[in-house]
Tab-separated table of C-alpha atoms in Angstrom:
chain	number	residue	atom	x	y	z
A	1	MET	CA	111.764	100.796	126.975
A	2	ARG	CA	110.922	98.767	123.963
A	3	THR	CA	111.398	95.088	124.668
A	4	ARG	CA	112.899	92.476	122.411
A	5	ARG	CA	109.509	90.911	121.921
A	6	ALA	CA	107.925	94.249	121.136
A	7	ALA	CA	110.529	94.794	118.451
A	8	LEU	CA	109.843	91.359	117.035
A	9	LEU	CA	106.123	91.956	116.950
A	10	GLY	CA	106.609	95.245	115.196
A	11	ALA	CA	108.795	93.568	112.616
A	12	LEU	CA	106.068	91.060	111.927
A	13	ALA	CA	103.562	93.641	110.880
A	14	THR	CA	103.548	95.465	107.575
A	15	VAL	CA	99.636	96.639	105.882
A	16	SER	CA	98.286	95.732	102.923
A	17	MET	CA	96.812	94.507	99.827
A	18	ILE	CA	97.340	93.643	96.320
A	19	ALA	CA	95.628	93.969	93.031
A	20	VAL	CA	94.651	90.952	91.233
A	21	SER	CA	94.256	90.717	87.624
A	22	ALA	CA	94.963	87.385	86.151
A	23	CYS	CA	94.010	85.223	83.311
A	24	GLY	CA	91.896	82.141	83.319
A	25	ALA	CA	93.039	78.566	83.162
A	26	THR	CA	93.221	78.653	79.365
A	27	ALA	CA	94.123	82.323	78.908
A	28	GLU	CA	97.271	83.333	77.085
A	29	LYS	CA	99.829	85.595	78.718
A	30	GLU	CA	98.996	88.514	76.430
A	31	ASP	CA	95.486	88.644	77.923
A	32	SER	CA	96.857	89.658	81.344
A	33	GLY	CA	96.629	93.339	80.573
A	34	SER	CA	100.391	93.787	80.574
A	35	GLY	CA	102.642	94.865	77.752
A	36	GLY	CA	100.000	97.077	76.112
A	37	SER	CA	97.721	94.157	75.196
A	38	LYS	CA	93.981	94.089	75.690
A	39	PRO	CA	92.700	94.248	79.296
A	40	ALA	CA	92.048	90.978	81.122
A	41	THR	CA	88.406	90.104	81.785
A	42	GLY	CA	86.456	87.926	84.196
A	43	LEU	CA	88.748	88.522	87.162
A	44	ARG	CA	87.479	88.151	90.738
A	45	LEU	CA	89.034	89.472	93.934
A	46	MET	CA	87.889	87.844	97.150
A	47	VAL	CA	87.934	89.905	100.355
A	48	PRO	CA	87.894	87.548	103.360
A	49	ASN	CA	86.211	90.005	105.727
A	50	THR	CA	83.501	92.657	105.770
A	51	PRO	CA	82.898	95.703	103.540
A	52	GLY	CA	84.758	98.739	104.838
A	53	SER	CA	87.718	96.759	106.178
A	54	GLY	CA	91.308	97.504	105.231
A	55	TYR	CA	91.344	94.476	102.950
A	56	ASP	CA	88.120	95.654	101.330
A	57	VAL	CA	89.353	99.207	100.760
A	58	THR	CA	92.598	97.893	99.322
A	59	ALA	CA	90.994	95.363	96.987
A	60	ARG	CA	88.434	97.862	95.672
A	61	THR	CA	91.153	100.448	95.131
A	62	VAL	CA	93.203	97.876	93.236
A	63	ALA	CA	90.221	96.879	91.091
A	64	GLN	CA	89.526	100.505	90.198
A	65	VAL	CA	93.158	101.238	89.367
A	66	MET	CA	93.394	98.117	87.229
A	67	GLN	CA	90.420	99.319	85.245
A	68	ASP	CA	91.540	102.967	85.049
A	69	SER	CA	95.004	101.904	83.860
A	70	GLU	CA	93.451	99.383	81.433
A	71	VAL	CA	95.131	96.386	83.006
A	72	ALA	CA	91.732	94.710	83.378
A	73	SER	CA	88.075	95.465	82.831
A	74	GLY	CA	85.024	94.494	84.861
A	75	VAL	CA	87.002	93.292	87.896
A	76	GLN	CA	84.590	91.874	90.477
A	77	VAL	CA	85.284	92.349	94.185
A	78	TYR	CA	83.236	90.322	96.642
A	79	ASN	CA	83.281	89.698	100.388
A	80	LEU	CA	83.375	86.318	102.097
A	81	PRO	CA	83.913	87.108	105.803
A	82	GLY	CA	84.362	84.764	108.717
A	83	ALA	CA	86.864	83.447	111.251
A	84	GLY	CA	89.419	86.182	110.741
A	85	GLY	CA	89.727	85.498	107.021
A	86	THR	CA	90.019	81.722	107.166
A	87	VAL	CA	86.552	81.101	105.697
A	88	GLY	CA	87.808	82.873	102.591
A	89	LEU	CA	91.128	81.059	102.794
A	90	GLN	CA	89.361	77.693	102.791
A	91	ARG	CA	87.266	78.722	99.798
A	92	LEU	CA	90.382	79.834	97.935
A	93	VAL	CA	92.108	76.506	98.571
A	94	ASN	CA	88.967	74.700	97.410
A	95	GLU	CA	89.153	76.631	94.111
A	96	LYS	CA	92.219	74.677	92.996
A	97	GLY	CA	93.281	75.583	89.455
A	98	ASN	CA	91.042	78.668	89.191
A	99	GLY	CA	93.248	81.133	87.327
A	100	LYS	CA	90.766	84.015	87.524
A	101	LEU	CA	90.497	84.215	91.315
A	102	ALA	CA	92.788	85.806	93.905
A	103	MET	CA	92.331	86.681	97.562
A	104	GLN	CA	93.291	89.872	99.348
A	105	MET	CA	95.188	88.999	102.511
A	106	GLY	CA	97.856	90.068	104.959
A	107	LEU	CA	99.242	89.527	108.428
A	108	GLY	CA	95.756	88.995	109.885
A	109	VAL	CA	95.138	85.872	107.830
A	110	VAL	CA	98.555	84.500	108.793
A	111	GLY	CA	97.657	84.656	112.489
A	112	ALA	CA	94.022	83.605	112.079
A	113	ALA	CA	95.052	80.394	110.354
A	114	TYR	CA	96.574	79.343	113.687
A	115	THR	CA	94.099	80.788	116.186
A	116	SER	CA	91.102	79.506	114.194
A	117	LYS	CA	92.708	76.068	113.772
A	118	SER	CA	92.114	76.370	110.028
A	119	LYS	CA	92.508	73.233	107.936
A	120	ALA	CA	93.522	75.408	105.001
A	121	THR	CA	96.829	77.227	105.323
A	122	LEU	CA	98.643	79.896	103.349
A	123	THR	CA	101.261	77.321	102.379
A	124	ASP	CA	98.471	75.714	100.309
A	125	THR	CA	98.083	78.859	98.166
A	126	THR	CA	100.034	80.377	95.269
A	127	PRO	CA	101.807	83.586	96.403
A	128	LEU	CA	101.397	86.433	93.911
A	129	ALA	CA	102.609	89.672	95.454
A	130	LYS	CA	102.949	91.870	98.484
A	131	LEU	CA	101.850	95.362	97.522
A	132	ILE	CA	101.816	97.797	100.423
A	133	GLU	CA	102.630	98.446	104.037
A	134	GLU	CA	100.553	100.674	106.279
A	135	ALA	CA	100.961	102.121	109.740
A	136	GLY	CA	98.442	101.488	112.477
A	137	ALA	CA	96.488	104.095	114.401
A	138	ILE	CA	94.977	104.476	117.859
A	139	VAL	CA	91.561	106.039	117.336
A	140	VAL	CA	88.572	107.184	119.406
A	141	SER	CA	85.189	108.698	118.650
A	142	LYS	CA	84.838	112.468	118.379
A	143	ASP	CA	83.161	112.655	121.803
A	144	SER	CA	85.619	110.365	123.600
A	145	PRO	CA	86.935	111.661	126.939
A	146	TYR	CA	90.459	110.842	125.716
A	147	LYS	CA	91.887	113.848	123.906
A	148	THR	CA	95.491	112.643	123.703
A	149	ILE	CA	97.363	109.351	123.778
A	150	ASP	CA	98.606	110.296	127.254
A	151	ASP	CA	94.993	110.627	128.464
A	152	LEU	CA	94.212	107.164	127.156
A	153	VAL	CA	97.333	105.487	128.533
A	154	THR	CA	96.783	107.025	131.977
A	155	ALA	CA	93.231	105.630	132.172
A	156	TRP	CA	94.282	102.313	130.655
A	157	LYS	CA	97.038	101.750	133.196
A	158	LYS	CA	94.662	102.461	136.089
A	159	ASN	CA	92.200	99.777	135.013
A	160	PRO	CA	93.281	97.773	131.943
A	161	LYS	CA	90.339	95.407	131.977
A	162	LYS	CA	87.810	98.229	132.050
A	163	VAL	CA	89.279	100.089	129.064
A	164	ALA	CA	88.236	97.903	126.137
A	165	VAL	CA	90.150	98.051	122.871
A	166	GLY	CA	88.647	96.867	119.606
A	167	GLY	CA	90.389	95.636	116.495
A	168	GLY	CA	89.325	94.439	113.078
A	169	SER	CA	91.181	91.145	113.276
A	170	SER	CA	91.104	87.925	115.229
A	171	PRO	CA	93.689	87.176	117.931
A	172	GLY	CA	97.012	86.827	116.160
A	173	GLY	CA	96.175	89.445	113.550
A	174	PRO	CA	97.689	92.950	113.318
A	175	ASP	CA	94.867	94.702	115.166
A	176	HIS	CA	95.388	92.272	118.038
A	177	LEU	CA	99.176	92.397	118.041
A	178	LEU	CA	99.223	96.197	118.025
A	179	PRO	CA	97.413	96.803	121.353
A	180	MET	CA	99.258	93.894	122.951
A	181	GLN	CA	102.543	95.428	121.926
A	182	LEU	CA	101.379	98.902	122.994
A	183	ALA	CA	100.311	97.555	126.379
A	184	LYS	CA	103.718	96.045	126.967
A	185	ALA	CA	105.426	99.271	125.869
A	186	VAL	CA	103.515	101.318	128.470
A	187	GLY	CA	103.821	98.784	131.305
A	188	ILE	CA	100.549	96.859	131.060
A	189	GLU	CA	100.525	93.065	131.065
A	190	PRO	CA	99.143	91.858	127.707
A	191	LYS	CA	97.064	89.215	129.498
A	192	ASP	CA	95.178	92.032	131.233
A	193	VAL	CA	94.140	93.711	127.967
A	194	ASN	CA	90.404	93.598	127.249
A	195	TYR	CA	90.559	93.009	123.497
A	196	VAL	CA	87.304	92.845	121.509
A	197	SER	CA	87.611	91.248	118.083
A	198	TYR	CA	85.591	92.465	115.081
A	199	ASP	CA	85.572	90.917	111.625
A	200	GLY	CA	87.221	93.770	109.766
A	201	GLY	CA	87.041	97.540	109.883
A	202	GLY	CA	83.462	97.535	108.626
A	203	GLU	CA	82.344	96.072	111.964
A	204	LEU	CA	84.937	97.888	114.058
A	205	LEU	CA	83.949	101.406	112.963
A	206	PRO	CA	80.372	101.363	114.391
A	207	ALA	CA	81.775	100.130	117.713
A	208	ILE	CA	84.137	103.113	117.821
A	209	LEU	CA	81.494	105.634	116.768
A	210	GLY	CA	78.994	104.202	119.257
A	211	ASN	CA	81.530	104.186	122.114
A	212	LYS	CA	81.078	100.452	122.624
A	213	ILE	CA	84.834	100.289	123.113
A	214	ALA	CA	87.209	102.834	124.634
A	215	PHE	CA	89.473	102.915	121.586
A	216	GLY	CA	90.245	101.147	118.352
A	217	ALA	CA	93.565	99.877	117.006
A	218	SER	CA	93.787	99.322	113.272
A	219	GLY	CA	95.251	100.626	110.028
A	220	PHE	CA	94.728	104.373	109.765
A	221	GLY	CA	93.566	104.064	106.159
A	222	GLU	CA	90.354	102.411	107.283
A	223	PHE	CA	89.219	105.621	108.982
A	224	LEU	CA	90.254	108.348	106.526
A	225	ASP	CA	86.700	109.312	105.533
A	226	GLN	CA	85.572	109.464	109.161
A	227	ILE	CA	88.706	111.385	110.164
A	228	GLU	CA	88.054	113.976	107.465
A	229	ALA	CA	84.400	114.172	108.533
A	230	GLY	CA	85.403	114.769	112.161
A	231	GLN	CA	83.693	111.623	113.431
A	232	VAL	CA	86.891	109.886	114.508
A	233	ARG	CA	89.943	111.331	116.247
A	234	VAL	CA	93.416	109.820	115.827
A	235	LEU	CA	95.365	109.911	119.077
A	236	ALA	CA	98.553	108.540	117.518
A	237	VAL	CA	99.923	106.681	114.517
A	238	THR	CA	102.407	103.837	114.778
A	239	SER	CA	104.818	104.833	112.014
A	240	GLU	CA	108.387	106.003	112.461
A	241	GLU	CA	107.539	109.434	111.018
A	242	PRO	CA	104.308	111.495	110.916
A	243	ILE	CA	101.881	110.647	108.100
A	244	ALA	CA	100.753	113.341	105.679
A	245	ALA	CA	97.265	111.837	105.320
A	246	VAL	CA	96.677	112.382	109.060
A	247	GLU	CA	99.106	115.228	109.594
A	248	ASP	CA	97.663	116.371	112.928
A	249	ALA	CA	98.253	112.990	114.565
A	250	PRO	CA	101.510	112.466	116.496
A	251	THR	CA	103.503	109.253	116.311
A	252	LEU	CA	103.733	107.016	119.353
A	253	LYS	CA	107.468	107.653	119.432
A	254	GLY	CA	106.884	111.396	119.314
A	255	SER	CA	104.563	110.966	122.281
A	256	GLY	CA	107.233	109.236	124.341
A	257	ILE	CA	106.189	105.630	123.624
A	258	ASP	CA	108.997	103.668	122.009
A	259	LEU	CA	106.979	101.644	119.529
A	260	VAL	CA	106.781	101.399	115.740
A	261	PHE	CA	104.305	99.030	114.089
A	262	THR	CA	103.390	98.439	110.432
A	263	ASN	CA	101.077	96.015	108.660
A	264	TRP	CA	101.216	94.554	105.153
A	265	ARG	CA	98.772	93.357	102.517
A	266	GLY	CA	99.093	91.184	99.447
A	267	PHE	CA	97.356	88.694	97.169
A	268	VAL	CA	97.475	84.934	96.825
A	269	ALA	CA	95.853	82.678	94.233
A	270	PRO	CA	94.408	79.182	94.557
A	271	PRO	CA	96.728	76.168	94.477
A	272	GLY	CA	97.209	74.297	91.239
A	273	ILE	CA	97.238	77.209	88.791
A	274	THR	CA	99.708	76.873	85.927
A	275	ASP	CA	103.038	78.662	85.710
A	276	ALA	CA	101.617	80.692	82.823
A	277	GLN	CA	98.636	81.795	84.924
A	278	LYS	CA	100.897	82.771	87.810
A	279	THR	CA	103.117	84.761	85.442
A	280	SER	CA	100.063	86.486	83.988
A	281	TRP	CA	98.939	87.567	87.444
A	282	ILE	CA	102.383	88.892	88.330
A	283	ASP	CA	102.733	90.712	85.001
A	284	ALA	CA	99.337	92.337	85.439
A	285	LEU	CA	100.087	93.372	89.020
A	286	THR	CA	103.444	94.753	87.981
A	287	THR	CA	101.830	96.825	85.226
A	288	MET	CA	99.268	98.154	87.682
A	289	HIS	CA	101.954	98.901	90.261
A	290	GLU	CA	103.875	101.000	87.719
A	291	SER	CA	100.838	103.061	86.693
A	292	LYS	CA	100.422	106.727	87.574
A	293	GLU	CA	96.974	105.894	88.943
A	294	TRP	CA	98.451	103.535	91.528
A	295	LYS	CA	101.145	106.000	92.544
A	296	ALA	CA	98.409	108.580	93.124
A	297	GLU	CA	96.533	106.150	95.386
A	298	LEU	CA	99.675	105.456	97.421
A	299	THR	CA	100.027	109.170	98.091
A	300	LYS	CA	96.331	109.724	98.736
A	301	ARG	CA	96.007	106.882	101.228
A	302	GLY	CA	99.390	107.155	102.915
A	303	TRP	CA	100.358	103.627	101.911
A	304	THR	CA	104.006	102.621	101.685
A	305	ASP	CA	105.076	100.902	98.481
A	306	ALA	CA	106.347	97.403	99.370
A	307	PHE	CA	106.032	95.574	96.073
A	308	VAL	CA	107.547	92.094	95.825
A	309	THR	CA	106.254	89.205	93.741
A	310	GLY	CA	106.339	85.479	93.147
A	311	ASP	CA	109.025	83.457	94.874
A	312	GLU	CA	110.300	86.468	96.820
A	313	PHE	CA	106.831	87.012	98.260
A	314	GLY	CA	106.571	83.271	98.903
A	315	THR	CA	109.754	83.358	100.980
A	316	TYR	CA	108.448	86.373	102.894
A	317	LEU	CA	105.192	84.527	103.613
A	318	LYS	CA	107.056	81.516	104.983
A	319	ASP	CA	109.115	83.753	107.274
A	320	GLN	CA	105.997	85.550	108.508
A	321	ASP	CA	104.218	82.258	109.102
A	322	LYS	CA	107.092	80.905	111.178
A	323	SER	CA	107.436	84.095	113.252
A	324	VAL	CA	103.711	84.448	113.918
A	325	ALA	CA	103.423	80.789	114.917
A	326	GLY	CA	106.206	81.250	117.455
A	327	LEU	CA	104.703	84.404	118.926
A	328	LEU	CA	101.222	82.937	119.231
A	329	ALA	CA	102.633	79.889	120.960
A	330	GLU	CA	104.376	82.204	123.404
A	331	LEU	CA	101.063	83.968	124.077
A	332	GLY	CA	99.243	80.658	124.495
A	333	LEU	CA	97.068	81.267	121.422
A	334	ALA	CA	98.352	78.546	119.122
């Protein structure tokens, strides 16, 4: 049966990312790309982990949509990995007042700020928007001996420490919380889980393909190309209902495991930007969110629309921060 803590952990997660298109410190609101004005220029989106990660895919998709929908032009996406996203978080905080920079982030950065003992925190940033939620997936390589989720769980329960699970986030992030929650749901003590941390999906994928780990736990969107190519097999997804993008994969609940888990992604800006700059970001993101190009990406990637902005997103961040801090303390990780 699903435990109270499992339910709480599931509620904490929700996947995904947010487009950033803002104006500089001296830019006027009409330069944001909203309201039919000229596209914003000189915007930079920081991804705080490796190429190929969920954050990376999300940020690059956002940048492309912003350009295709003429919200912005020449949006630069760059990676600054390290310490579960907190290297990027520190850089963002150091960029106080920079109205042209935003960082892709999500639940993983919330947890990593505690487990990495980061001096910079998300409360130091300017919340812009939460954009999407995404289900997780339990995946194996094409030549894995585990053909179904039942095969995997049976082997895992026999020898939890031998069956290594990899995730693209540090302890406290969604890829860590997911297998811990799954373990508890199937009767395995979380402390017995052999979790191997990778800095984003770009590092996790080779470990799955090379069978360096028994299975991976991460957002399903990070593996779509490999799933379509037949290199990766999805044993189960963690959503309430089946996902069209991976239609052959059962849900955990449909497989008899009472667990639902979702992750979220959004964008934050540096501290010290002006109210006008913050409004410009939010206007630009709202325009992008309403575009037909973005709606097409949501369908293509199986992302769930979860758009909230500004103060509402700020309140959500504070709630997530408080909940994650409590859970990590309970697990002895913070």
